[in-house]
Amino acid sequence: MTKKPGDRIARQLDQAAEACAAKGGRLTDIRRSVLALIIGSGGPVGAYALLDQLKAERANAAPVTVYRALDFLMENGLIHKIERLNAFVACTESGDHEHHEHSVQFLICRKCGTVAEMEDHGIAAAVSKAAGRTGFRPDHATVEVEGTCGSCTSAA
Amino acid sequence: MTKKPGDRIARQLDQAAEACAAKGGRLTDIRRSVLALIIGSGGPVGAYALLDQLKAERANAAPVTVYRALDFLMENGLIHKIERLNAFVACTESGDHEHHEHSVQFLICRKCGTVAEMEDHGIAAAVSKAAGRTGFRPDHATVEVEGTCGSCTSAA
DNA sequence: CGCCCCGATGATATGATATAACCCGGGTTA
DNA sequence: TAACCCGGGTTATATCATATCATCGGGGCG
């Protein structure tokens, strides 16, 4: 094995820090820890699950500690909130974390619990078009699809 | 005035009771009350707001009382949950509450707070297609669009 | 230097949303 | 009758999220 998983995460964190800095934000220790926990979890994580883990590093961490970090990470496009789950996932759109952020969709597998991120222009266009027909001016669309992922379907 | 608003709601409730019965369910007093409150509110309502109102009729109502009723009403397609708001709205698709229920979308106005229900086949098709490309088998799609409704745009 | 501002964090409290666990009574049915 | 399910009561707790005020440290500036 040439790379340990920690290396991959460390690289992602460094990239994230750069991206924040470029926007005038700072990926502080707390924020970095929370992001690392989310990336490391490999799936959707609740705020209090993060809090429990964070307490291993920072005994004094409180809910608000986590939520402040989550807010920052969301504002910077590093994580997404999955509304159906009240949970958070790492953003998998590598690199440019700014110009899309509006036409993102999620595929939630009911079997294995994984959440895949997708960016499909066709969906975004269909939403825009349908909303526009009623005179509605869309700002942001939450699209979360539940079902069975390819792996689980094959395994079945 | 030939019809009071209460009449319209009463008719909707009776229709709902029939629809439930046809599926082997029972629209009990509690469930009927909760549905009436949601319809009467004319917009998204939180579970605890419903609880407060329900307590006027049933002093012993507890959170779980409301949530059980909400679960039943959702299973029977009489209401929808708006994930972004953690709130519930009455289903406006009159009549046949069964064969769609999968391709429904919501338009949430940030100005006036109204939620409009939409059934757009184009969106459903785009979601299906995009998900299918990754081998994902969709079950249900949550589509909630936030923005400004036609009325609020005109008024601006 | 001394001062001020501001962003990040600490500390505490509270509000809001949702489910778990257990029991009980009434109706159906084997 | 016994076994069972469904609807509901009761209590407790888990989870999600925000409000408020205090503190601390760095950077700009007189």
Tab-separated table of C-alpha atoms (C1' of nucleotides) in Angstrom:
chain	number	residue	atom	x	y	z
A	1	MET	CA	0.000	0.000	0.000
A	2	THR	CA	1.532	3.270	-1.072
A	3	LYS	CA	-0.972	5.526	0.640
A	4	LYS	CA	-2.716	5.261	3.951
A	5	PRO	CA	-6.260	6.612	4.152
A	6	GLY	CA	-5.051	9.337	6.468
A	7	ASP	CA	-2.871	10.701	3.711
A	8	ARG	CA	-5.771	11.102	1.381
A	9	ILE	CA	-7.750	12.912	4.029
A	10	ALA	CA	-4.810	15.100	4.952
A	11	ARG	CA	-4.471	16.119	1.329
A	12	GLN	CA	-8.154	16.930	1.105
A	13	LEU	CA	-7.896	19.025	4.242
A	14	ASP	CA	-4.969	20.961	2.877
A	15	GLN	CA	-6.830	21.612	-0.359
A	16	ALA	CA	-9.812	22.754	1.659
A	17	ALA	CA	-7.669	25.100	3.706
A	18	GLU	CA	-6.353	26.676	0.537
A	19	ALA	CA	-9.816	27.041	-0.919
A	20	CYS	CA	-10.988	28.792	2.250
A	21	ALA	CA	-7.996	31.067	2.351
A	22	ALA	CA	-8.644	32.062	-1.236
A	23	LYS	CA	-12.059	33.296	-0.119
A	24	GLY	CA	-10.800	35.040	2.980
A	25	GLY	CA	-11.870	32.298	5.380
A	26	ARG	CA	-9.780	30.321	7.817
A	27	LEU	CA	-9.944	26.578	8.272
A	28	THR	CA	-9.222	26.632	11.981
A	29	ASP	CA	-8.400	23.606	14.126
A	30	ILE	CA	-11.983	22.978	15.123
A	31	ARG	CA	-13.268	23.325	11.588
A	32	ARG	CA	-10.525	21.121	10.295
A	33	SER	CA	-11.305	18.466	12.875
A	34	VAL	CA	-14.998	18.477	12.069
A	35	LEU	CA	-14.313	18.255	8.359
A	36	ALA	CA	-11.864	15.406	8.961
A	37	LEU	CA	-14.479	13.521	10.962
A	38	ILE	CA	-17.053	13.934	8.220
A	39	ILE	CA	-14.676	12.850	5.491
A	40	GLY	CA	-13.453	9.980	7.622
A	41	SER	CA	-16.938	8.726	8.317
A	42	GLY	CA	-17.486	8.031	4.658
A	43	GLY	CA	-21.185	8.697	4.907
A	44	PRO	CA	-23.825	10.932	6.416
A	45	VAL	CA	-23.135	11.920	10.040
A	46	GLY	CA	-25.347	13.685	12.543
A	47	ALA	CA	-24.231	16.749	14.447
A	48	TYR	CA	-24.260	14.984	17.792
A	49	ALA	CA	-22.315	12.025	16.490
A	50	LEU	CA	-19.705	14.533	15.404
A	51	LEU	CA	-19.881	16.160	18.794
A	52	ASP	CA	-19.215	12.862	20.544
A	53	GLN	CA	-16.159	12.245	18.405
A	54	LEU	CA	-14.970	15.798	18.701
A	55	LYS	CA	-15.057	15.508	22.475
A	56	ALA	CA	-12.226	12.998	22.259
A	57	GLU	CA	-10.020	15.856	21.090
A	58	ARG	CA	-11.741	18.739	22.833
A	59	ALA	CA	-13.440	17.771	26.032
A	60	ASN	CA	-15.171	21.131	26.272
A	61	ALA	CA	-16.882	20.930	22.898
A	62	ALA	CA	-20.579	21.853	22.980
A	63	PRO	CA	-23.325	21.545	20.366
A	64	VAL	CA	-22.786	25.102	19.288
A	65	THR	CA	-19.120	24.331	18.666
A	66	VAL	CA	-20.092	21.756	16.093
A	67	TYR	CA	-22.865	23.800	14.511
A	68	ARG	CA	-20.595	26.787	14.047
A	69	ALA	CA	-18.068	24.607	12.308
A	70	LEU	CA	-20.786	23.028	10.166
A	71	ASP	CA	-22.112	26.440	9.152
A	72	PHE	CA	-18.677	27.525	8.076
A	73	LEU	CA	-18.041	24.337	6.135
A	74	MET	CA	-21.369	24.624	4.349
A	75	GLU	CA	-20.804	28.269	3.478
A	76	ASN	CA	-17.519	27.261	1.967
A	77	GLY	CA	-19.000	24.410	0.006
A	78	LEU	CA	-16.947	21.762	1.752
A	79	ILE	CA	-19.894	19.804	3.071
A	80	HIS	CA	-23.593	19.433	2.339
A	81	LYS	CA	-26.539	18.893	4.583
A	82	ILE	CA	-28.871	16.046	3.699
A	83	GLU	CA	-32.275	17.284	4.754
A	84	ARG	CA	-33.923	13.886	4.765
A	85	LEU	CA	-31.393	12.636	7.263
A	86	ASN	CA	-30.571	15.791	9.200
A	87	ALA	CA	-27.011	14.771	8.570
A	88	PHE	CA	-23.931	16.026	6.809
A	89	VAL	CA	-21.691	14.619	4.103
A	90	ALA	CA	-18.409	15.773	2.636
A	91	CYS	CA	-18.685	17.451	-0.723
A	92	THR	CA	-17.192	15.211	-3.367
A	93	GLU	CA	-16.926	17.785	-6.113
A	94	SER	CA	-13.167	18.099	-6.065
A	95	GLY	CA	-11.470	21.400	-6.678
A	96	ASP	CA	-13.660	24.335	-7.572
A	97	HIS	CA	-16.047	24.699	-4.691
A	98	GLU	CA	-17.976	27.711	-5.825
A	99	HIS	CA	-19.579	28.130	-9.198
A	100	HIS	CA	-21.970	25.251	-9.072
A	101	GLU	CA	-23.341	24.582	-5.569
A	102	HIS	CA	-26.826	25.077	-6.900
A	103	SER	CA	-27.455	22.151	-9.174
A	104	VAL	CA	-26.387	19.350	-6.873
A	105	GLN	CA	-28.432	16.232	-6.161
A	106	PHE	CA	-28.049	13.347	-3.768
A	107	LEU	CA	-28.706	9.630	-4.098
A	108	ILE	CA	-29.429	8.036	-0.740
A	109	CYS	CA	-29.287	4.253	-0.576
A	110	ARG	CA	-31.786	2.793	1.871
A	111	LYS	CA	-29.899	-0.482	2.089
A	112	CYS	CA	-26.348	0.573	2.809
A	113	GLY	CA	-26.908	4.167	3.843
A	114	THR	CA	-24.400	5.680	1.462
A	115	VAL	CA	-25.036	9.055	-0.087
A	116	ALA	CA	-23.738	9.801	-3.561
A	117	GLU	CA	-23.456	13.316	-4.893
A	118	MET	CA	-24.427	14.097	-8.450
A	119	GLU	CA	-24.453	17.200	-10.587
A	120	ASP	CA	-26.951	16.779	-13.367
A	121	HIS	CA	-27.765	19.689	-15.573
A	122	GLY	CA	-30.902	18.030	-16.934
A	123	ILE	CA	-32.506	17.978	-13.506
A	124	ALA	CA	-31.557	21.565	-12.807
A	125	ALA	CA	-32.984	22.626	-16.149
A	126	ALA	CA	-36.228	20.716	-15.641
A	127	VAL	CA	-36.684	22.270	-12.202
A	128	SER	CA	-36.007	25.749	-13.518
A	129	LYS	CA	-38.394	25.306	-16.379
A	130	ALA	CA	-41.243	23.862	-14.324
A	131	ALA	CA	-40.903	26.469	-11.601
A	132	GLY	CA	-40.687	29.277	-14.120
A	133	ARG	CA	-43.981	28.229	-15.701
A	134	THR	CA	-45.750	29.160	-12.488
A	135	GLY	CA	-43.954	32.492	-12.207
A	136	PHE	CA	-41.731	31.210	-9.435
A	137	ARG	CA	-38.141	32.416	-9.364
A	138	PRO	CA	-35.958	29.588	-8.033
A	139	ASP	CA	-33.056	30.269	-5.818
A	140	HIS	CA	-31.966	26.876	-4.685
A	141	ALA	CA	-33.283	23.359	-5.212
A	142	THR	CA	-32.979	20.526	-2.734
A	143	VAL	CA	-33.041	17.229	-4.611
A	144	GLU	CA	-32.606	14.055	-2.595
A	145	VAL	CA	-33.442	10.720	-4.164
A	146	GLU	CA	-33.954	7.652	-2.016
A	147	GLY	CA	-33.677	4.186	-3.407
A	148	THR	CA	-31.202	1.374	-3.892
A	149	CYS	CA	-27.693	1.969	-5.108
A	150	GLY	CA	-26.033	-0.054	-7.835
A	151	SER	CA	-23.944	-2.151	-5.453
A	152	CYS	CA	-26.887	-3.107	-3.310
A	153	THR	CA	-28.964	-3.927	-6.360
A	154	SER	CA	-26.236	-6.234	-7.665
A	155	ALA	CA	-25.804	-7.848	-4.280
A	156	ALA	CA	-29.523	-8.525	-3.946
B	1	MET	CA	-72.003	33.235	0.525
B	2	THR	CA	-73.128	29.754	-0.284
B	3	LYS	CA	-70.279	27.923	1.382
B	4	LYS	CA	-68.393	28.618	4.564
B	5	PRO	CA	-64.744	27.598	4.664
B	6	GLY	CA	-65.588	24.948	7.217
B	7	ASP	CA	-67.783	23.251	4.659
B	8	ARG	CA	-64.950	22.922	2.223
B	9	ILE	CA	-62.723	21.429	4.865
B	10	ALA	CA	-65.452	19.099	6.047
B	11	ARG	CA	-65.879	17.849	2.516
B	12	GLN	CA	-62.169	17.287	2.158
B	13	LEU	CA	-62.126	15.370	5.408
B	14	ASP	CA	-64.976	13.158	4.294
B	15	GLN	CA	-63.228	12.457	1.022
B	16	ALA	CA	-60.077	11.645	2.941
B	17	ALA	CA	-61.959	9.258	5.206
B	18	GLU	CA	-63.303	7.429	2.189
B	19	ALA	CA	-59.877	7.235	0.587
B	20	CYS	CA	-58.443	5.759	3.776
B	21	ALA	CA	-61.252	3.274	4.137
B	22	ALA	CA	-60.706	2.133	0.571
B	23	LYS	CA	-57.165	1.229	1.566
B	24	GLY	CA	-58.128	-0.447	4.812
B	25	GLY	CA	-57.149	2.469	7.015
B	26	ARG	CA	-59.258	4.428	9.467
B	27	LEU	CA	-59.347	8.186	9.726
B	28	THR	CA	-59.869	8.279	13.475
B	29	ASP	CA	-60.800	11.350	15.503
B	30	ILE	CA	-57.237	12.290	16.264
B	31	ARG	CA	-56.111	11.851	12.691
B	32	ARG	CA	-59.069	13.789	11.416
B	33	SER	CA	-58.356	16.624	13.823
B	34	VAL	CA	-54.728	16.831	12.830
B	35	LEU	CA	-55.598	16.798	9.160
B	36	ALA	CA	-58.216	19.495	9.725
B	37	LEU	CA	-55.654	21.672	11.484
B	38	ILE	CA	-53.169	21.292	8.649
B	39	ILE	CA	-55.747	22.054	5.980
B	40	GLY	CA	-57.058	24.968	8.004
B	41	SER	CA	-53.643	26.489	8.452
B	42	GLY	CA	-53.269	27.017	4.735
B	43	GLY	CA	-49.517	26.597	4.837
B	44	PRO	CA	-46.677	24.636	6.362
B	45	VAL	CA	-47.163	23.825	10.050
B	46	GLY	CA	-44.755	22.348	12.551
B	47	ALA	CA	-45.598	19.316	14.626
B	48	TYR	CA	-45.479	21.235	17.866
B	49	ALA	CA	-47.691	23.997	16.536
B	50	LEU	CA	-50.194	21.268	15.710
B	51	LEU	CA	-49.734	19.843	19.173
B	52	ASP	CA	-50.562	23.180	20.794
B	53	GLN	CA	-53.746	23.445	18.779
B	54	LEU	CA	-54.661	19.842	19.325
B	55	LYS	CA	-54.403	20.341	23.065
B	56	ALA	CA	-57.438	22.602	22.879
B	57	GLU	CA	-59.465	19.517	21.975
B	58	ARG	CA	-57.433	16.874	23.775
B	59	ALA	CA	-55.654	18.135	26.822
B	60	ASN	CA	-53.615	14.965	27.153
B	61	ALA	CA	-52.119	15.088	23.685
B	62	ALA	CA	-48.376	14.471	23.617
B	63	PRO	CA	-45.799	14.854	20.845
B	64	VAL	CA	-46.112	11.207	19.974
B	65	THR	CA	-49.850	11.654	19.536
B	66	VAL	CA	-49.232	14.137	16.782
B	67	TYR	CA	-46.382	12.226	15.172
B	68	ARG	CA	-48.435	9.053	14.964
B	69	ALA	CA	-51.209	10.936	13.251
B	70	LEU	CA	-48.739	12.586	10.890
B	71	ASP	CA	-47.213	9.232	9.978
B	72	PHE	CA	-50.613	7.852	9.140
B	73	LEU	CA	-51.573	10.877	7.080
B	74	MET	CA	-48.318	10.724	5.145
B	75	GLU	CA	-48.675	7.011	4.479
B	76	ASN	CA	-52.087	7.712	3.089
B	77	GLY	CA	-50.920	10.545	0.898
B	78	LEU	CA	-53.050	13.140	2.613
B	79	ILE	CA	-50.198	15.353	3.698
B	80	HIS	CA	-46.583	15.920	2.801
B	81	LYS	CA	-43.589	16.737	4.903
B	82	ILE	CA	-41.437	19.631	3.758
B	83	GLU	CA	-37.956	18.587	4.794
B	84	ARG	CA	-36.433	22.022	4.526
B	85	LEU	CA	-38.930	23.383	6.992
B	86	ASN	CA	-39.539	20.376	9.205
B	87	ALA	CA	-43.178	21.144	8.601
B	88	PHE	CA	-46.244	19.599	7.049
B	89	VAL	CA	-48.670	20.696	4.366
B	90	ALA	CA	-51.936	19.273	3.110
B	91	CYS	CA	-51.713	17.461	-0.173
B	92	THR	CA	-53.424	19.501	-2.852
B	93	GLU	CA	-53.671	16.779	-5.459
B	94	SER	CA	-57.391	16.278	-5.221
B	95	GLY	CA	-58.967	12.892	-5.568
B	96	ASP	CA	-56.701	10.003	-6.426
B	97	HIS	CA	-54.163	9.890	-3.636
B	98	GLU	CA	-52.176	6.913	-4.749
B	99	HIS	CA	-50.725	6.458	-8.181
B	100	HIS	CA	-48.481	9.449	-8.252
B	101	GLU	CA	-47.059	10.355	-4.836
B	102	HIS	CA	-43.622	9.907	-6.265
B	103	SER	CA	-43.237	12.710	-8.702
B	104	VAL	CA	-44.273	15.607	-6.523
B	105	GLN	CA	-42.291	18.800	-6.068
B	106	PHE	CA	-42.633	21.820	-3.819
B	107	LEU	CA	-42.071	25.509	-4.390
B	108	ILE	CA	-41.271	27.311	-1.164
B	109	CYS	CA	-41.502	31.093	-1.210
B	110	ARG	CA	-38.967	32.745	1.058
B	111	LYS	CA	-40.919	35.984	1.137
B	112	CYS	CA	-44.429	34.897	2.023
B	113	GLY	CA	-43.777	31.385	3.275
B	114	THR	CA	-46.313	29.670	1.074
B	115	VAL	CA	-45.652	26.223	-0.291
B	116	ALA	CA	-47.038	25.237	-3.669
B	117	GLU	CA	-47.276	21.650	-4.767
B	118	MET	CA	-46.412	20.710	-8.306
B	119	GLU	CA	-46.396	17.512	-10.288
B	120	ASP	CA	-43.997	17.824	-13.154
B	121	HIS	CA	-43.217	14.820	-15.242
B	122	GLY	CA	-40.140	16.429	-16.759
B	123	ILE	CA	-38.446	16.678	-13.391
B	124	ALA	CA	-39.364	13.140	-12.475
B	125	ALA	CA	-38.027	11.879	-15.785
B	126	ALA	CA	-34.780	13.814	-15.452
B	127	VAL	CA	-34.240	12.466	-11.948
B	128	SER	CA	-34.980	8.923	-13.031
B	129	LYS	CA	-32.675	9.169	-15.972
B	130	ALA	CA	-29.765	10.703	-14.089
B	131	ALA	CA	-30.063	8.273	-11.197
B	132	GLY	CA	-30.376	5.328	-13.541
B	133	ARG	CA	-27.134	6.224	-15.262
B	134	THR	CA	-25.294	5.440	-12.049
B	135	GLY	CA	-27.147	2.172	-11.521
B	136	PHE	CA	-29.275	3.657	-8.784
B	137	ARG	CA	-32.897	2.524	-8.540
B	138	PRO	CA	-34.972	5.457	-7.326
B	139	ASP	CA	-37.817	4.946	-4.977
B	140	HIS	CA	-38.803	8.404	-4.010
B	141	ALA	CA	-37.446	11.847	-4.808
B	142	THR	CA	-37.617	14.832	-2.487
B	143	VAL	CA	-37.621	17.984	-4.582
B	144	GLU	CA	-38.009	21.273	-2.759
B	145	VAL	CA	-37.294	24.516	-4.550
B	146	GLU	CA	-36.772	27.697	-2.601
B	147	GLY	CA	-37.188	31.088	-4.188
B	148	THR	CA	-39.736	33.800	-4.745
B	149	CYS	CA	-43.270	33.056	-5.823
B	150	GLY	CA	-45.054	34.875	-8.622
B	151	SER	CA	-47.128	37.063	-6.298
B	152	CYS	CA	-44.156	38.208	-4.311
B	153	THR	CA	-42.169	38.886	-7.467
B	154	SER	CA	-44.993	41.042	-8.836
B	155	ALA	CA	-45.378	42.862	-5.556
B	156	ALA	CA	-41.675	43.682	-5.365
C	1	DC	C1'	2.242	51.899	23.030
C	2	DG	C1'	-2.743	51.953	23.946
C	3	DC	C1'	-6.979	51.544	21.910
C	4	DC	C1'	-10.507	49.569	19.244
C	5	DC	C1'	-12.578	46.335	16.308
C	6	DC	C1'	-13.582	41.853	14.850
C	7	DG	C1'	-13.577	36.956	14.128
C	8	DA	C1'	-13.293	32.687	16.710
C	9	DT	C1'	-14.253	30.302	20.683
C	10	DG	C1'	-16.097	29.285	25.440
C	11	DA	C1'	-19.952	28.737	28.465
C	12	DT	C1'	-24.608	28.275	29.586
C	13	DA	C1'	-29.321	27.965	28.627
C	14	DT	C1'	-33.188	26.982	26.042
C	15	DG	C1'	-36.135	25.889	22.235
C	16	DA	C1'	-37.650	22.692	18.655
C	17	DT	C1'	-37.977	18.251	16.500
C	18	DA	C1'	-38.546	13.296	16.881
C	19	DT	C1'	-38.511	8.586	18.694
C	20	DA	C1'	-38.195	4.689	22.278
C	21	DA	C1'	-40.243	1.727	25.440
C	22	DC	C1'	-43.867	0.029	27.727
C	23	DC	C1'	-48.623	-0.685	28.739
C	24	DC	C1'	-53.573	-1.141	28.041
C	25	DG	C1'	-58.140	-1.831	26.100
C	26	DG	C1'	-61.127	-3.221	22.330
C	27	DG	C1'	-62.024	-5.825	18.251
C	28	DT	C1'	-60.992	-9.693	15.230
C	29	DT	C1'	-60.081	-14.278	14.489
C	30	DA	C1'	-58.018	-18.886	15.061
D	1	DT	C1'	-60.662	-18.486	25.291
D	2	DA	C1'	-56.225	-17.309	23.641
D	3	DA	C1'	-53.428	-15.020	20.376
D	4	DC	C1'	-53.109	-11.151	17.866
D	5	DC	C1'	-53.245	-6.487	15.902
D	6	DC	C1'	-54.312	-1.709	16.059
D	7	DG	C1'	-54.957	2.707	18.162
D	8	DG	C1'	-53.826	5.191	21.726
D	9	DG	C1'	-51.864	6.799	26.666
D	10	DT	C1'	-47.812	7.781	29.408
D	11	DT	C1'	-43.253	8.781	30.365
D	12	DA	C1'	-38.739	9.465	29.227
D	13	DT	C1'	-35.112	10.524	26.286
D	14	DA	C1'	-32.543	11.309	22.032
D	15	DT	C1'	-31.501	14.452	18.613
D	16	DC	C1'	-31.406	18.776	16.266
D	17	DA	C1'	-30.590	23.736	16.524
D	18	DT	C1'	-30.180	28.509	18.200
D	19	DA	C1'	-29.814	32.529	21.566
D	20	DT	C1'	-27.039	35.127	24.514
D	21	DC	C1'	-23.253	36.869	26.739
D	22	DA	C1'	-18.341	36.518	27.947
D	23	DT	C1'	-13.535	36.061	26.661
D	24	DC	C1'	-9.423	36.091	24.079
D	25	DG	C1'	-6.094	37.184	20.549
D	26	DG	C1'	-4.647	39.366	16.289
D	27	DG	C1'	-4.554	43.423	13.193
D	28	DG	C1'	-5.245	48.245	12.140
D	29	DC	C1'	-4.482	52.763	13.590
D	30	DG	C1'	-4.166	57.165	16.337
